[in-house]
């Protein structure tokens, strides 16, 4: 198992200690769970549920028709 060192302000350290104690887990487990929740590579379900909910939302800009060749400046 890998280890990591965190440098926290006293007030943040106190928050971690109280939150971990309130959940009945170690500080390491509490921090690891936060990392799992917030550093995942998946979109949250609440965000995925929004897909297709905005019928007038443009998915891309309209294509610009190609411009023909322009006259060249002679040498």
Coordinates of N, CA and C in Angstrom, one line a residue:
X1 N 0.9 -1.2 0.0 CA 0.0 0.0 0.0 C 0.9 1.2 0.0
X2 N 0.6 2.2 -0.8 CA 1.4 3.4 -0.9 C 1.1 4.3 0.2
X3 N 2.0 5.2 0.5 CA 1.8 6.2 1.6 C 2.0 7.6 1.0
X4 N 1.4 8.6 1.6 CA 1.5 9.9 1.2 C 1.6 10.8 2.4
X5 N 2.3 11.9 2.3 CA 2.4 12.9 3.4 C 1.6 14.1 3.0
X6 N 0.8 14.6 3.9 CA 0.0 15.8 3.7 C 0.4 16.9 4.7
X7 N 0.6 18.1 4.2 CA 0.9 19.2 5.1 C -0.4 20.0 5.2
X8 N -1.0 20.0 6.4 CA -2.3 20.7 6.6 C -2.1 21.8 7.7
X9 N -2.9 22.8 7.5 CA -3.0 23.9 8.6 C -3.7 23.2 9.8
X10 N -3.4 23.8 11.0 CA -4.0 23.2 12.2 C -5.5 23.1 12.1
X11 N -6.1 24.1 11.6 CA -7.6 24.1 11.5 C -8.1 23.0 10.6
X12 N -7.4 22.8 9.5 CA -7.8 21.7 8.6 C -7.6 20.4 9.2
X13 N -6.4 20.2 9.9 CA -6.1 19.0 10.6 C -7.3 18.6 11.6
X14 N -7.7 19.7 12.3 CA -8.8 19.5 13.3 C -10.1 19.0 12.6
X15 N -10.4 19.6 11.4 CA -11.6 19.2 10.7 C -11.5 17.8 10.2
X16 N -10.3 17.3 9.8 CA -10.1 16.0 9.3 C -10.3 15.0 10.5
X17 N -9.7 15.3 11.6 CA -9.8 14.5 12.8 C -11.3 14.3 13.3
X18 N -12.0 15.4 13.3 CA -13.4 15.4 13.8 C -14.2 14.6 12.8
X19 N -14.0 14.9 11.5 CA -14.9 14.2 10.5 C -14.6 12.7 10.5
X20 N -13.3 12.3 10.6 CA -13.0 10.9 10.6 C -13.6 10.2 11.9
X21 N -13.5 10.9 13.0 CA -14.0 10.3 14.2 C -15.5 10.2 14.2
X22 N -16.2 11.2 13.6 CA -17.6 11.2 13.5 C -18.1 10.0 12.6
X23 N -17.3 9.6 11.6 CA -17.7 8.5 10.7 C -17.1 7.2 11.2
X24 N -16.3 7.2 12.3 CA -15.8 6.0 12.8 C -14.7 5.3 12.0
X25 N -13.9 6.1 11.3 CA -12.9 5.6 10.4 C -11.6 6.3 10.8
X26 N -10.5 5.8 10.3 CA -9.2 6.4 10.5 C -9.1 7.7 9.6
X27 N -8.2 8.5 9.9 CA -8.0 9.7 9.1 C -7.5 9.3 7.7
X28 N -6.7 8.3 7.6 CA -6.3 7.8 6.2 C -7.4 7.3 5.4
X29 N -8.3 6.5 6.0 CA -9.5 6.0 5.3 C -10.4 7.1 4.9
X30 N -10.6 8.1 5.8 CA -11.5 9.2 5.5 C -10.9 10.0 4.3
X31 N -9.6 10.3 4.3 CA -9.0 11.1 3.2 C -9.1 10.3 1.9
X32 N -8.8 9.0 2.0 CA -8.8 8.1 0.8 C -10.2 8.1 0.2
X33 N -11.3 8.1 1.0 CA -12.6 8.0 0.5 C -12.9 9.3 -0.3
X34 N -12.5 10.5 0.3 CA -12.7 11.7 -0.4 C -12.0 11.7 -1.8
X35 N -10.8 11.2 -1.8 CA -10.1 11.1 -3.1 C -10.8 10.2 -4.1
X36 N -11.3 9.1 -3.6 CA -12.1 8.2 -4.5 C -13.4 9.0 -5.1
X37 N -14.0 9.7 -4.2 CA -15.2 10.4 -4.6 C -14.9 11.6 -5.6
X38 N -13.8 12.3 -5.4 CA -13.6 13.5 -6.2 C -12.6 13.4 -7.2
X39 N -11.8 12.4 -7.3 CA -10.7 12.3 -8.3 C -11.0 11.2 -9.3
X40 N -12.2 10.8 -9.4 CA -12.6 9.7 -10.4 C -12.5 10.2 -11.8
X41 N -12.6 9.3 -12.7 CA -12.6 9.6 -14.1 C -14.0 9.5 -14.7
X42 N -15.0 9.5 -13.9 CA -16.4 9.4 -14.4 C -17.1 10.7 -14.0
X43 N -18.0 11.0 -14.9 CA -18.9 12.2 -14.6 C -19.9 11.7 -13.5
X44 N -20.3 12.7 -12.6 CA -21.3 12.3 -11.6 C -22.6 12.0 -12.3
X45 N -23.4 11.1 -11.7 CA -24.7 10.8 -12.2 C -25.6 12.0 -12.4
X46 N -25.5 13.0 -11.5 CA -26.4 14.2 -11.6 C -26.0 14.9 -12.9
X47 N -24.7 14.9 -13.3 CA -24.3 15.5 -14.5 C -24.8 14.7 -15.8
X48 N -24.6 13.4 -15.7 CA -25.0 12.6 -16.8 C -26.5 12.6 -17.1
X49 N -27.3 12.8 -16.0 CA -28.7 12.9 -16.1 C -29.2 14.1 -16.9
X50 N -28.3 15.1 -17.1 CA -28.6 16.3 -17.8 C -28.5 16.1 -19.3
X51 N -27.9 15.0 -19.8 CA -27.7 14.8 -21.2 C -29.1 14.7 -21.9
X52 N -29.2 15.5 -22.9 CA -30.5 15.5 -23.7 C -31.6 16.3 -23.1
X53 N -31.4 17.0 -22.0 CA -32.4 17.7 -21.3 C -32.7 19.1 -21.9
X54 N -31.8 19.6 -22.8 CA -31.9 20.9 -23.3 C -32.0 20.8 -24.8
X55 N -33.3 20.7 -25.3 CA -33.5 20.5 -26.8 C -32.9 21.6 -27.7
X56 N -32.8 22.8 -27.2 CA -32.3 23.9 -28.0 C -30.8 24.1 -27.9
X57 N -30.1 23.2 -27.2 CA -28.7 23.4 -26.9 C -27.9 23.0 -28.2
X58 N -27.1 23.9 -28.7 CA -26.4 23.5 -29.9 C -25.2 22.6 -29.6
X59 N -25.1 21.5 -30.3 CA -24.0 20.6 -30.0 C -22.7 21.0 -30.7
X60 N -22.8 21.8 -31.7 CA -21.6 22.3 -32.4 C -22.0 23.5 -33.2
X61 N -21.1 24.3 -33.6 CA -21.4 25.5 -34.4 C -21.7 25.0 -35.8
X62 N -22.6 25.7 -36.6 CA -22.9 25.3 -37.9 C -21.6 25.4 -38.8
X63 N -21.6 24.4 -39.7 CA -20.4 24.3 -40.5 C -20.3 25.5 -41.5
X64 N -19.1 26.0 -41.6 CA -18.9 27.2 -42.5 C -18.6 26.6 -43.9
X65 N -19.3 27.0 -45.0 CA -19.0 26.5 -46.3 C -17.6 26.8 -46.7
X66 N -16.9 25.9 -47.4 CA -15.6 26.2 -47.8 C -15.6 27.4 -48.8
X67 N -14.5 28.2 -48.7 CA -14.3 29.3 -49.6 C -13.5 28.9 -50.8
X68 N -13.9 29.3 -52.0 CA -13.1 29.0 -53.2 C -11.7 29.6 -53.1
X69 N -10.9 29.2 -54.1 CA -9.6 29.7 -54.1 C -9.6 31.2 -54.4
X70 N -8.7 31.9 -53.8 CA -8.6 33.3 -54.0 C -7.5 33.7 -55.0
X71 N -7.7 34.8 -55.7 CA -6.7 35.2 -56.7 C -5.3 35.4 -56.0
X72 N -4.3 35.0 -56.7 CA -2.9 35.1 -56.2 C -2.3 36.4 -56.7
X73 N -1.4 36.9 -55.9 CA -0.6 38.1 -56.3 C 0.5 37.6 -57.2
X74 N 0.6 38.2 -58.4 CA 1.7 37.7 -59.3 C 3.1 38.2 -58.7
X75 N 4.1 37.4 -59.1 CA 5.5 37.8 -58.7 C 6.0 38.9 -59.5

